[in-house]
Amino acid sequence: MKKIYATIATITLIFFIFLLTDLFAGLLIDIEKIKIGNNKKTTKIHPIDKILLDNFAYLKKSEILQKSLSIPPTTYKLKNIYIDKYEVRQGDFYKFMEYSKKNKIRKVIGVGQDFKPKTLSQNHKILGENYVAANNISFYDVTSYCHNTGGRLPATYEWMAIAGGKTSRTYAWGDKFDNSSYVYDDPILNAGAKIGAHPANNTPDGVENMSTMVSEWTMGSYPHGDPIISGGNSYLKPAELWTMNPVYRPEDPKYRSVFVGFRCVYDENLKTTAWGTNLNLIKIPDGEYTIGLKKQAKMPALLPHISQLSYQDAASIIKQDRIKNNFKISKYEISIADYQKFLNNTFVKLNFYANESQPKNNKCKPNNWQQQLKNPRRPITNINWYCAYSFAKFAGGRLPTSEQWMQSVNLHKFIYPNSNNPPIITHSRENNINHPIDIKSDKNDISLLGLYAMGANVSEWTSTFNLSKQNIQAVIKGGSFALDKSNTILTSKRYLHPTLTSYDIGFRVVFD
């Protein structure tokens, strides 16, 4: 009998050892982790980012500002450029109109005979005065005026370069917004100020009132002549956005506005016009000029995606200065090989690690499981949120929140996994790829901390839920092989009901 009891005891002990081993098997899975945490002092938000973020709701509605303020920094060379110190005045334009009555004036841009320039503000008691900026004039009027002075209308990039200078100023006068030119509540009164009335808004080179009282006609795609209006004016609000140097908008050449004027540029220092107007020109220093907002700002690169973002999404990149809590995250997406260990576990089969709200009969074995097993180093896919949750708990961790997912890859405040430029992704929908690749194989999609595939391969479940939808949906972060490369931007996200699966969604795990 003693031998029988001893045998039973041995078998029982072995069984319990087996159970204990199985119970803690998840902890033995070799998941390589990276510690996330940052003890650096909080850094200041870039001034441009602060302005854009403060005006997020307005920017979301303005396609003009979205497009113009997201111009990537581009360098141009300027040489032998002279520009009118101030906008052409109404009095100067009246002289040109009189001159055109006695002399043949060429339209320059567009087809038409007997062209006669005009301003619709000639009899306006404020905007028709000789000393104010010429206004209510068409693109045809201004190109003809500049041509007949011996100059031309500035190309749009030239106007931006002159306004920004060699230091790429945010505004014509500097990097800080100045509202001293807006003396009155009535924008008409501000636009009707005497030329030269606001020297604080001059460029360091001495060019006056660019982008304050009136916007200015410029020539896009020079020399083909696309009509462009550059800069802000006293009417457009918020002025701290509209007066930024890169602001431009295409317009109909017949368009007229009391808030749009112009100035000319020249290849030599001319002194007077054929109709007797003395020219006051500024020589622009030769050299390289970079247009566009400063590259140190992060928000401009987000503007093309702003329709898909919330304020919180943008702020998570712009304002995130340090990690609020320390944790570790799996270096790679969870592989099929690791998931196989999970499926084979006794306690997993007993739903020991299941979420309390997991539906009955929830199955964690993917429908294409046998096919997936042929490539064990690829990330596991076709599993729902509940199965990802169970694996994370089995492994001694949990699914990351959407914020933690962002924190893990955005310590350096880039908008893509390792820079402000899209990564070179070869496994995407554009390349007709229909499956993920091995979790360690993409050397182009690695964050600066060493996290793999935060931009693509497969999208990833998070523990964050979107409760604003009609049905509860989990937030899914990151791009995938089935999505366009544009989805590699860190703010990219989508939503899926936790019971559903997808062939391009996997996950990774965080550990406290």
Short mmCIF file of C-alpha atoms in Angstrom, two decimals:
data_model
loop_
_atom_site.label_atom_id
_atom_site.label_comp_id
_atom_site.label_asym_id
_atom_site.label_seq_id
_atom_site.Cartn_x
_atom_site.Cartn_y
_atom_site.Cartn_z
CA MET A 1 0.00 0.00 0.00
CA LYS A 2 2.81 2.37 0.89
CA LYS A 3 4.26 1.93 -2.59
CA ILE A 4 0.85 2.71 -4.10
CA TYR A 5 0.50 5.87 -1.97
CA ALA A 6 4.03 6.87 -2.82
CA THR A 7 3.30 6.38 -6.51
CA ILE A 8 0.09 8.42 -6.24
CA ALA A 9 1.95 11.15 -4.35
CA THR A 10 4.66 11.22 -6.98
CA ILE A 11 2.14 11.40 -9.80
CA THR A 12 0.24 14.15 -7.96
CA LEU A 13 3.44 16.10 -7.39
CA ILE A 14 4.41 15.76 -11.04
CA PHE A 15 0.92 16.88 -12.02
CA PHE A 16 1.09 19.95 -9.79
CA ILE A 17 4.56 20.77 -11.06
CA PHE A 18 3.18 20.47 -14.57
CA LEU A 19 0.29 22.78 -13.68
CA LEU A 20 2.56 25.31 -12.01
CA THR A 21 4.91 25.20 -14.98
CA ASP A 22 1.99 25.69 -17.33
CA LEU A 23 0.54 28.42 -15.13
CA PHE A 24 3.71 30.47 -15.35
CA ALA A 25 4.67 29.38 -18.86
CA GLY A 26 3.80 32.78 -20.25
CA LEU A 27 6.39 34.41 -18.04
CA LEU A 28 9.01 32.16 -19.59
CA ILE A 29 8.34 33.33 -23.14
CA ASP A 30 11.42 35.18 -24.30
CA ILE A 31 9.90 38.56 -25.17
CA GLU A 32 12.64 41.13 -25.70
CA LYS A 33 11.65 44.40 -24.03
CA ILE A 34 12.67 48.05 -24.23
CA LYS A 35 12.31 50.37 -21.26
CA ILE A 36 10.34 53.53 -21.87
CA GLY A 37 11.01 56.49 -19.61
CA ASN A 38 12.52 59.93 -19.79
CA ASN A 39 13.89 61.95 -16.91
CA LYS A 40 14.90 64.93 -19.01
CA LYS A 41 13.60 68.35 -18.10
CA THR A 42 10.47 69.50 -19.85
CA THR A 43 11.31 71.28 -23.09
CA LYS A 44 9.47 74.31 -24.38
CA ILE A 45 7.04 73.94 -27.23
CA HIS A 46 8.23 75.58 -30.46
CA PRO A 47 6.55 79.01 -30.87
CA ILE A 48 5.15 78.04 -34.29
CA ASP A 49 3.68 74.83 -32.88
CA LYS A 50 2.04 76.77 -30.06
CA ILE A 51 0.37 79.20 -32.45
CA LEU A 52 -0.85 76.43 -34.74
CA LEU A 53 -2.06 74.28 -31.87
CA ASP A 54 -3.83 77.23 -30.23
CA ASN A 55 -5.69 77.74 -33.51
CA PHE A 56 -6.27 74.03 -34.20
CA ALA A 57 -10.06 74.31 -34.66
CA TYR A 58 -9.68 77.13 -37.20
CA LEU A 59 -6.91 75.36 -39.09
CA LYS A 60 -9.06 72.27 -39.40
CA LYS A 61 -11.60 74.31 -41.40
CA SER A 62 -9.13 76.22 -43.60
CA GLU A 63 -7.75 74.25 -46.54
CA ILE A 64 -5.83 77.35 -47.66
CA LEU A 65 -3.83 77.50 -44.44
CA GLN A 66 -3.43 73.74 -44.28
CA LYS A 67 -1.81 73.74 -47.70
CA SER A 68 0.31 76.87 -47.47
CA LEU A 69 1.60 76.41 -43.91
CA SER A 70 2.63 72.81 -44.63
CA ILE A 71 5.00 73.77 -47.46
CA PRO A 72 8.19 71.81 -46.74
CA PRO A 73 11.26 74.03 -46.28
CA THR A 74 12.59 74.70 -49.78
CA THR A 75 15.69 76.69 -50.70
CA TYR A 76 15.89 79.18 -53.58
CA LYS A 77 18.66 81.47 -54.79
CA LEU A 78 17.94 85.17 -55.27
CA LYS A 79 20.26 87.39 -57.28
CA ASN A 80 19.97 90.98 -58.50
CA ILE A 81 16.50 91.51 -57.06
CA TYR A 82 15.16 94.96 -56.27
CA ILE A 83 11.69 95.38 -54.78
CA ASP A 84 9.38 98.31 -54.10
CA LYS A 85 9.96 99.49 -50.55
CA TYR A 86 6.22 99.73 -50.06
CA GLU A 87 3.10 98.66 -51.92
CA VAL A 88 2.17 100.66 -54.99
CA ARG A 89 -0.01 103.57 -53.83
CA GLN A 90 -3.41 104.51 -55.19
CA GLY A 91 -2.00 107.84 -56.39
CA ASP A 92 0.67 105.99 -58.40
CA PHE A 93 -1.96 103.73 -59.92
CA TYR A 94 -4.16 106.72 -60.85
CA LYS A 95 -1.21 108.16 -62.80
CA PHE A 96 -0.82 104.82 -64.57
CA MET A 97 -4.53 104.86 -65.46
CA GLU A 98 -4.16 108.33 -66.99
CA TYR A 99 -1.03 107.23 -68.82
CA SER A 100 -2.93 104.27 -70.30
CA LYS A 101 -5.49 106.62 -71.85
CA LYS A 102 -2.83 108.21 -74.02
CA ASN A 103 -0.55 105.24 -74.55
CA LYS A 104 -1.09 101.69 -75.67
CA ILE A 105 -0.96 99.41 -72.63
CA ARG A 106 -0.29 95.71 -73.04
CA LYS A 107 -2.30 93.30 -70.92
CA VAL A 108 0.78 91.06 -70.46
CA ILE A 109 -1.22 88.15 -68.98
CA GLY A 110 -4.28 86.80 -70.76
CA VAL A 111 -5.86 87.54 -74.13
CA GLY A 112 -7.62 90.82 -74.81
CA GLN A 113 -7.38 94.08 -76.71
CA ASP A 114 -7.81 97.69 -75.60
CA PHE A 115 -6.87 96.85 -72.04
CA LYS A 116 -7.52 99.71 -69.63
CA PRO A 117 -6.37 99.24 -66.03
CA LYS A 118 -8.70 100.37 -63.26
CA THR A 119 -9.28 100.32 -59.53
CA LEU A 120 -12.81 100.06 -58.18
CA SER A 121 -11.84 102.05 -55.08
CA GLN A 122 -11.15 105.29 -56.95
CA ASN A 123 -14.04 107.15 -55.33
CA HIS A 124 -13.88 105.45 -51.92
CA LYS A 125 -13.51 108.07 -49.18
CA ILE A 126 -10.88 105.99 -47.36
CA LEU A 127 -9.44 103.40 -49.72
CA GLY A 128 -9.41 105.75 -52.67
CA GLU A 129 -6.95 108.21 -51.11
CA ASN A 130 -3.65 108.75 -52.93
CA TYR A 131 -1.50 107.71 -49.95
CA VAL A 132 -3.03 104.25 -49.29
CA ALA A 133 -2.04 100.96 -50.90
CA ALA A 134 -3.56 100.51 -54.36
CA ASN A 135 -6.45 98.07 -54.01
CA ASN A 136 -9.52 96.65 -55.73
CA ILE A 137 -7.35 95.81 -58.72
CA SER A 138 -7.18 92.61 -60.76
CA PHE A 139 -4.25 90.37 -61.58
CA TYR A 140 -4.35 91.77 -65.11
CA ASP A 141 -4.06 95.32 -63.76
CA VAL A 142 -1.05 94.64 -61.56
CA THR A 143 0.95 92.56 -64.06
CA SER A 144 0.45 95.31 -66.63
CA TYR A 145 1.53 98.00 -64.17
CA CYS A 146 4.73 96.19 -63.20
CA HIS A 147 5.58 95.38 -66.81
CA ASN A 148 5.22 98.99 -67.86
CA THR A 149 7.44 100.21 -65.02
CA GLY A 150 10.25 98.05 -66.40
CA GLY A 151 9.80 95.43 -63.70
CA ARG A 152 7.51 92.49 -63.10
CA LEU A 153 5.21 91.04 -60.48
CA PRO A 154 7.23 89.00 -57.95
CA ALA A 155 7.08 85.24 -58.20
CA THR A 156 5.33 83.74 -55.18
CA TYR A 157 8.51 82.06 -53.95
CA GLU A 158 10.41 85.37 -54.32
CA TRP A 159 7.80 87.17 -52.23
CA MET A 160 8.04 84.50 -49.50
CA ALA A 161 11.84 84.57 -49.57
CA ILE A 162 11.99 88.36 -49.27
CA ALA A 163 9.45 88.33 -46.44
CA GLY A 164 11.30 85.59 -44.55
CA GLY A 165 14.85 86.67 -45.23
CA LYS A 166 17.88 84.41 -44.94
CA THR A 167 16.87 83.40 -41.40
CA SER A 168 13.44 82.14 -42.54
CA ARG A 169 11.48 84.47 -40.27
CA THR A 170 7.94 83.39 -39.43
CA TYR A 171 6.63 86.88 -40.11
CA ALA A 172 8.05 89.61 -42.32
CA TRP A 173 9.30 91.54 -39.27
CA GLY A 174 10.51 88.62 -37.14
CA ASP A 175 9.50 85.42 -35.40
CA LYS A 176 7.00 86.90 -32.95
CA PHE A 177 3.55 88.07 -33.99
CA ASP A 178 3.04 91.84 -33.77
CA ASN A 179 -0.42 93.42 -33.98
CA SER A 180 0.65 97.06 -33.82
CA SER A 181 -0.62 97.72 -37.36
CA TYR A 182 -4.19 96.87 -36.33
CA VAL A 183 -5.00 100.21 -34.72
CA TYR A 184 -8.74 100.13 -35.39
CA ASP A 185 -11.50 97.57 -34.93
CA ASP A 186 -12.65 98.31 -38.49
CA PRO A 187 -10.41 96.46 -40.99
CA ILE A 188 -11.19 99.11 -43.64
CA LEU A 189 -9.59 101.79 -41.49
CA ASN A 190 -6.53 99.58 -40.94
CA ALA A 191 -6.22 98.84 -44.67
CA GLY A 192 -6.58 102.57 -45.36
CA ALA A 193 -3.56 103.55 -43.27
CA LYS A 194 -0.96 105.73 -44.94
CA ILE A 195 1.84 103.81 -46.62
CA GLY A 196 4.78 103.62 -44.22
CA ALA A 197 2.66 104.19 -41.10
CA HIS A 198 3.82 101.03 -39.31
CA PRO A 199 7.63 100.71 -39.39
CA ALA A 200 7.54 97.99 -36.72
CA ASN A 201 6.21 95.64 -39.40
CA ASN A 202 9.04 96.28 -41.86
CA THR A 203 11.51 93.56 -42.77
CA PRO A 204 15.09 93.97 -41.48
CA ASP A 205 16.03 94.84 -45.08
CA GLY A 206 13.58 97.76 -45.00
CA VAL A 207 10.69 96.38 -47.07
CA GLU A 208 7.51 97.83 -45.58
CA ASN A 209 4.14 96.34 -44.63
CA MET A 210 4.31 92.90 -46.18
CA SER A 211 1.26 90.91 -45.06
CA THR A 212 -0.37 93.44 -42.73
CA MET A 213 -2.64 96.08 -44.29
CA VAL A 214 -3.31 94.38 -47.63
CA SER A 215 -2.37 91.03 -49.15
CA GLU A 216 -0.41 91.18 -52.40
CA TRP A 217 -0.73 89.71 -55.86
CA THR A 218 2.18 87.45 -56.85
CA MET A 219 2.87 85.18 -59.78
CA GLY A 220 2.84 81.45 -59.17
CA SER A 221 4.65 78.97 -61.42
CA TYR A 222 6.69 81.84 -62.81
CA PRO A 223 6.91 82.70 -65.69
CA HIS A 224 3.64 81.01 -66.66
CA GLY A 225 1.58 83.45 -64.65
CA ASP A 226 -0.75 81.60 -62.30
CA PRO A 227 -2.46 84.28 -60.18
CA ILE A 228 -1.61 83.96 -56.49
CA ILE A 229 -2.43 86.17 -53.51
CA SER A 230 0.33 86.14 -50.90
CA GLY A 231 0.21 87.09 -47.25
CA GLY A 232 -2.44 88.31 -44.86
CA ASN A 233 -4.26 91.60 -44.48
CA SER A 234 -6.21 93.65 -41.94
CA TYR A 235 -9.41 91.67 -42.59
CA LEU A 236 -8.28 88.04 -42.28
CA LYS A 237 -8.40 86.62 -38.77
CA PRO A 238 -6.76 85.11 -36.80
CA ALA A 239 -4.02 87.45 -37.91
CA GLU A 240 -1.26 85.43 -36.22
CA LEU A 241 -1.96 82.71 -38.80
CA TRP A 242 -2.74 84.71 -41.92
CA THR A 243 0.31 86.98 -41.62
CA MET A 244 2.76 84.06 -41.58
CA ASN A 245 5.08 84.35 -44.57
CA PRO A 246 4.20 81.07 -46.37
CA VAL A 247 0.49 81.95 -46.62
CA TYR A 248 -0.75 82.02 -50.21
CA ARG A 249 -3.91 81.22 -52.11
CA PRO A 250 -4.69 80.77 -55.82
CA GLU A 251 -7.28 83.21 -57.12
CA ASP A 252 -9.18 84.10 -60.27
CA PRO A 253 -7.23 86.74 -62.25
CA LYS A 254 -10.35 88.94 -62.39
CA TYR A 255 -10.72 88.91 -58.61
CA ARG A 256 -10.74 92.30 -56.89
CA SER A 257 -10.70 93.13 -53.20
CA VAL A 258 -10.13 96.23 -51.10
CA PHE A 259 -7.77 94.05 -49.07
CA VAL A 260 -5.47 93.04 -51.96
CA GLY A 261 -2.73 95.24 -53.41
CA PHE A 262 0.71 94.65 -54.94
CA ARG A 263 4.31 95.72 -55.39
CA CYS A 264 6.83 95.05 -58.16
CA VAL A 265 10.33 93.60 -58.41
CA TYR A 266 13.12 94.70 -60.77
CA ASP A 267 16.40 93.43 -62.14
CA GLU A 268 18.04 96.85 -61.76
CA ASN A 269 17.71 99.91 -59.56
CA LEU A 270 15.30 102.00 -61.63
CA LYS A 271 14.52 105.55 -60.51
CA THR A 272 11.23 106.52 -62.12
CA THR A 273 8.31 105.31 -64.27
CA ALA A 274 7.12 106.55 -67.64
CA TRP A 275 4.16 108.28 -65.91
CA GLY A 276 6.32 110.20 -63.46
CA THR A 277 6.26 108.11 -60.30
CA ASN A 278 9.55 108.11 -58.41
CA LEU A 279 10.58 104.59 -57.42
CA ASN A 280 11.98 103.75 -54.00
CA LEU A 281 13.56 100.32 -54.31
CA ILE A 282 15.26 98.01 -51.82
CA LYS A 283 18.13 95.76 -52.95
CA ILE A 284 17.61 92.25 -51.62
CA PRO A 285 20.89 90.57 -50.58
CA ASP A 286 22.02 87.88 -53.01
CA GLY A 287 22.11 84.33 -51.71
CA GLU A 288 20.07 81.36 -50.60
CA TYR A 289 16.65 81.73 -48.98
CA THR A 290 14.55 78.98 -47.45
CA ILE A 291 10.78 79.37 -47.65
CA GLY A 292 8.31 77.52 -45.46
CA LEU A 293 7.96 77.46 -41.69
CA LYS A 294 11.00 76.52 -39.64
CA LYS A 295 11.83 72.82 -39.84
CA GLN A 296 12.14 72.60 -36.03
CA ALA A 297 8.35 73.00 -35.77
CA LYS A 298 6.38 69.73 -35.81
CA MET A 299 2.85 70.94 -36.45
CA PRO A 300 3.31 72.01 -40.12
CA ALA A 301 3.96 68.40 -41.15
CA LEU A 302 0.71 67.36 -39.46
CA LEU A 303 -1.46 69.84 -41.36
CA PRO A 304 -2.05 67.61 -44.43
CA HIS A 305 -3.52 65.02 -42.04
CA ILE A 306 -5.46 67.42 -39.82
CA SER A 307 -8.90 66.29 -41.03
CA GLN A 308 -8.18 62.88 -39.49
CA LEU A 309 -6.86 64.26 -36.20
CA SER A 310 -8.34 65.51 -32.99
CA TYR A 311 -6.73 68.24 -30.93
CA GLN A 312 -5.60 65.54 -28.50
CA ASP A 313 -3.90 63.61 -31.32
CA ALA A 314 -1.89 66.64 -32.36
CA ALA A 315 -1.11 67.65 -28.80
CA SER A 316 0.18 64.16 -28.03
CA ILE A 317 3.02 64.82 -30.47
CA ILE A 318 3.51 68.55 -30.02
CA LYS A 319 3.18 68.78 -26.25
CA GLN A 320 4.63 65.45 -25.18
CA ASP A 321 7.80 66.42 -23.35
CA ARG A 322 8.39 63.40 -21.13
CA ILE A 323 6.91 60.04 -20.23
CA LYS A 324 4.56 60.23 -17.29
CA ASN A 325 5.26 56.67 -16.13
CA ASN A 326 7.98 54.11 -16.73
CA PHE A 327 7.20 50.81 -18.41
CA LYS A 328 8.69 48.30 -20.81
CA ILE A 329 7.30 47.36 -24.21
CA SER A 330 8.02 44.40 -26.45
CA LYS A 331 10.68 45.26 -28.99
CA TYR A 332 8.90 43.30 -31.70
CA GLU A 333 5.31 42.51 -32.55
CA ILE A 334 4.19 39.23 -30.97
CA SER A 335 5.17 36.39 -33.27
CA ILE A 336 3.20 33.37 -34.42
CA ALA A 337 5.73 31.15 -32.61
CA ASP A 338 5.07 32.87 -29.28
CA TYR A 339 1.33 32.78 -29.88
CA GLN A 340 1.54 29.03 -30.47
CA LYS A 341 2.90 28.58 -26.93
CA PHE A 342 -0.10 30.55 -25.70
CA LEU A 343 -2.61 28.37 -27.55
CA ASN A 344 -1.01 25.17 -26.24
CA ASN A 345 -1.25 26.26 -22.61
CA THR A 346 -3.71 24.40 -20.38
CA PHE A 347 -4.77 27.47 -18.44
CA VAL A 348 -5.38 29.39 -21.66
CA LYS A 349 -7.71 26.63 -22.78
CA LEU A 350 -9.54 27.03 -19.45
CA ASN A 351 -9.89 30.79 -20.08
CA PHE A 352 -7.80 31.52 -17.00
CA TYR A 353 -6.40 34.70 -18.62
CA ALA A 354 -9.61 35.79 -20.31
CA ASN A 355 -11.06 39.27 -19.93
CA GLU A 356 -14.16 39.23 -17.75
CA SER A 357 -16.26 40.66 -20.57
CA GLN A 358 -15.03 38.16 -23.15
CA PRO A 359 -17.99 36.65 -25.07
CA LYS A 360 -18.78 32.99 -24.56
CA ASN A 361 -17.30 30.63 -27.14
CA ASN A 362 -14.65 33.19 -28.06
CA LYS A 363 -12.02 31.34 -30.10
CA CYS A 364 -8.41 32.46 -30.07
CA LYS A 365 -7.14 30.11 -32.76
CA PRO A 366 -7.14 32.06 -36.05
CA ASN A 367 -9.19 30.65 -38.91
CA ASN A 368 -6.03 30.48 -41.02
CA TRP A 369 -3.91 29.05 -38.21
CA GLN A 370 -2.33 26.22 -40.21
CA GLN A 371 -1.35 28.66 -42.92
CA GLN A 372 0.18 31.06 -40.37
CA LEU A 373 2.23 28.25 -38.78
CA LYS A 374 4.25 28.00 -42.01
CA ASN A 375 5.85 31.36 -41.12
CA PRO A 376 6.35 31.34 -37.33
CA ARG A 377 8.52 34.48 -37.28
CA ARG A 378 5.83 36.67 -38.74
CA PRO A 379 3.51 38.61 -36.42
CA ILE A 380 0.34 36.87 -35.32
CA THR A 381 -2.76 38.25 -37.04
CA ASN A 382 -6.43 37.41 -37.42
CA ILE A 383 -6.98 37.42 -33.66
CA ASN A 384 -9.48 39.66 -31.89
CA TRP A 385 -8.91 42.11 -29.05
CA TYR A 386 -9.91 39.59 -26.37
CA CYS A 387 -7.28 37.12 -27.53
CA ALA A 388 -4.60 39.83 -27.61
CA TYR A 389 -5.66 40.79 -24.07
CA SER A 390 -5.41 37.18 -22.88
CA PHE A 391 -1.96 36.69 -24.39
CA ALA A 392 -0.68 39.89 -22.76
CA LYS A 393 -1.95 38.73 -19.37
CA PHE A 394 -0.52 35.25 -19.98
CA ALA A 395 2.88 36.85 -20.69
CA GLY A 396 2.74 38.88 -17.47
CA GLY A 397 1.90 42.17 -19.12
CA ARG A 398 -0.99 43.98 -20.74
CA LEU A 399 -1.92 45.72 -23.96
CA PRO A 400 -0.56 49.27 -24.23
CA THR A 401 -2.92 52.21 -24.09
CA SER A 402 -3.05 54.32 -27.22
CA GLU A 403 -1.11 57.01 -25.34
CA GLN A 404 1.58 54.56 -24.22
CA TRP A 405 1.92 53.29 -27.77
CA MET A 406 2.55 56.89 -28.86
CA GLN A 407 4.92 57.55 -25.96
CA SER A 408 6.97 54.48 -26.80
CA VAL A 409 7.88 55.70 -30.24
CA ASN A 410 7.62 59.46 -29.84
CA LEU A 411 10.20 60.30 -27.18
CA HIS A 412 12.00 62.37 -29.81
CA LYS A 413 8.75 64.05 -30.90
CA PHE A 414 8.97 62.92 -34.52
CA ILE A 415 5.82 62.45 -36.57
CA TYR A 416 7.08 59.16 -38.06
CA PRO A 417 8.77 56.29 -36.16
CA ASN A 418 12.34 57.60 -36.49
CA SER A 419 12.21 61.06 -38.13
CA ASN A 420 9.93 63.70 -39.56
CA ASN A 421 10.09 61.96 -42.93
CA PRO A 422 8.10 58.87 -43.97
CA PRO A 423 10.15 55.67 -43.55
CA ILE A 424 11.15 53.67 -46.61
CA ILE A 425 8.48 50.98 -46.49
CA THR A 426 8.69 48.21 -49.09
CA HIS A 427 5.83 46.08 -47.73
CA SER A 428 2.76 48.21 -48.35
CA ARG A 429 -0.34 48.24 -50.48
CA GLU A 430 1.41 50.37 -53.12
CA ASN A 431 3.86 47.49 -53.67
CA ASN A 432 1.12 44.84 -53.95
CA ILE A 433 2.23 43.03 -50.78
CA ASN A 434 -0.49 40.83 -49.26
CA HIS A 435 1.15 39.53 -46.08
CA PRO A 436 3.31 40.74 -43.18
CA ILE A 437 7.03 40.07 -42.99
CA ASP A 438 9.19 38.57 -40.21
CA ILE A 439 9.10 40.65 -37.05
CA LYS A 440 12.86 41.36 -37.10
CA SER A 441 13.42 41.84 -40.81
CA ASP A 442 12.54 45.48 -41.60
CA LYS A 443 15.60 47.57 -40.78
CA ASN A 444 14.01 50.73 -42.21
CA ASP A 445 11.14 50.73 -39.74
CA ILE A 446 12.99 50.96 -36.42
CA SER A 447 12.46 53.74 -33.88
CA LEU A 448 15.45 55.50 -32.34
CA LEU A 449 14.90 53.42 -29.19
CA GLY A 450 15.03 50.21 -31.24
CA LEU A 451 11.33 49.32 -31.54
CA TYR A 452 10.58 47.44 -34.75
CA ALA A 453 7.60 47.95 -37.07
CA MET A 454 5.84 50.81 -35.28
CA GLY A 455 5.15 52.31 -38.69
CA ALA A 456 4.00 49.33 -40.71
CA ASN A 457 4.07 45.50 -41.04
CA VAL A 458 0.84 45.07 -39.03
CA SER A 459 -1.35 47.52 -37.15
CA GLU A 460 -1.68 46.87 -33.43
CA TRP A 461 -4.45 46.50 -30.87
CA THR A 462 -4.36 48.85 -27.87
CA SER A 463 -6.31 48.79 -24.62
CA THR A 464 -7.93 52.15 -25.43
CA PHE A 465 -11.57 52.17 -26.43
CA ASN A 466 -13.45 54.80 -28.38
CA LEU A 467 -16.73 55.29 -26.56
CA SER A 468 -17.97 58.07 -28.83
CA LYS A 469 -18.87 55.63 -31.57
CA GLN A 470 -22.31 54.05 -31.70
CA ASN A 471 -20.71 50.70 -30.89
CA ILE A 472 -17.75 50.31 -28.57
CA GLN A 473 -14.57 50.04 -30.62
CA ALA A 474 -10.93 49.50 -29.74
CA VAL A 475 -8.27 51.91 -30.97
CA ILE A 476 -5.76 50.36 -33.37
CA LYS A 477 -2.43 52.10 -33.90
CA GLY A 478 0.14 52.05 -36.67
CA GLY A 479 0.18 51.32 -40.37
CA SER A 480 0.34 47.92 -42.03
CA PHE A 481 1.21 46.11 -45.24
CA ALA A 482 -2.44 46.45 -46.31
CA LEU A 483 -2.54 50.24 -45.93
CA ASP A 484 -1.04 53.14 -47.84
CA LYS A 485 2.36 54.40 -46.71
CA SER A 486 0.70 57.57 -45.42
CA ASN A 487 -0.55 55.51 -42.48
CA THR A 488 2.98 55.20 -41.09
CA ILE A 489 2.49 58.63 -39.49
CA LEU A 490 2.32 58.17 -35.73
CA THR A 491 -1.09 59.77 -35.37
CA SER A 492 -2.62 57.20 -37.72
CA LYS A 493 -5.31 55.13 -36.03
CA ARG A 494 -8.44 53.21 -36.81
CA TYR A 495 -11.18 51.49 -34.86
CA LEU A 496 -12.53 47.96 -34.75
CA HIS A 497 -15.04 46.14 -32.59
CA PRO A 498 -13.11 43.95 -30.09
CA THR A 499 -14.75 40.74 -31.33
CA LEU A 500 -13.63 41.25 -34.93
CA THR A 501 -10.36 40.24 -36.55
CA SER A 502 -8.28 41.38 -39.48
CA TYR A 503 -5.48 39.85 -41.52
CA ASP A 504 -3.33 42.96 -40.92
CA ILE A 505 -3.81 43.51 -37.16
CA GLY A 506 -1.54 42.09 -34.47
CA PHE A 507 -0.25 43.51 -31.20
CA ARG A 508 2.61 43.96 -28.78
CA VAL A 509 2.74 43.94 -24.96
CA VAL A 510 3.75 46.40 -22.24
CA PHE A 511 5.11 45.45 -18.81
CA ASP A 512 5.01 47.57 -15.66
#
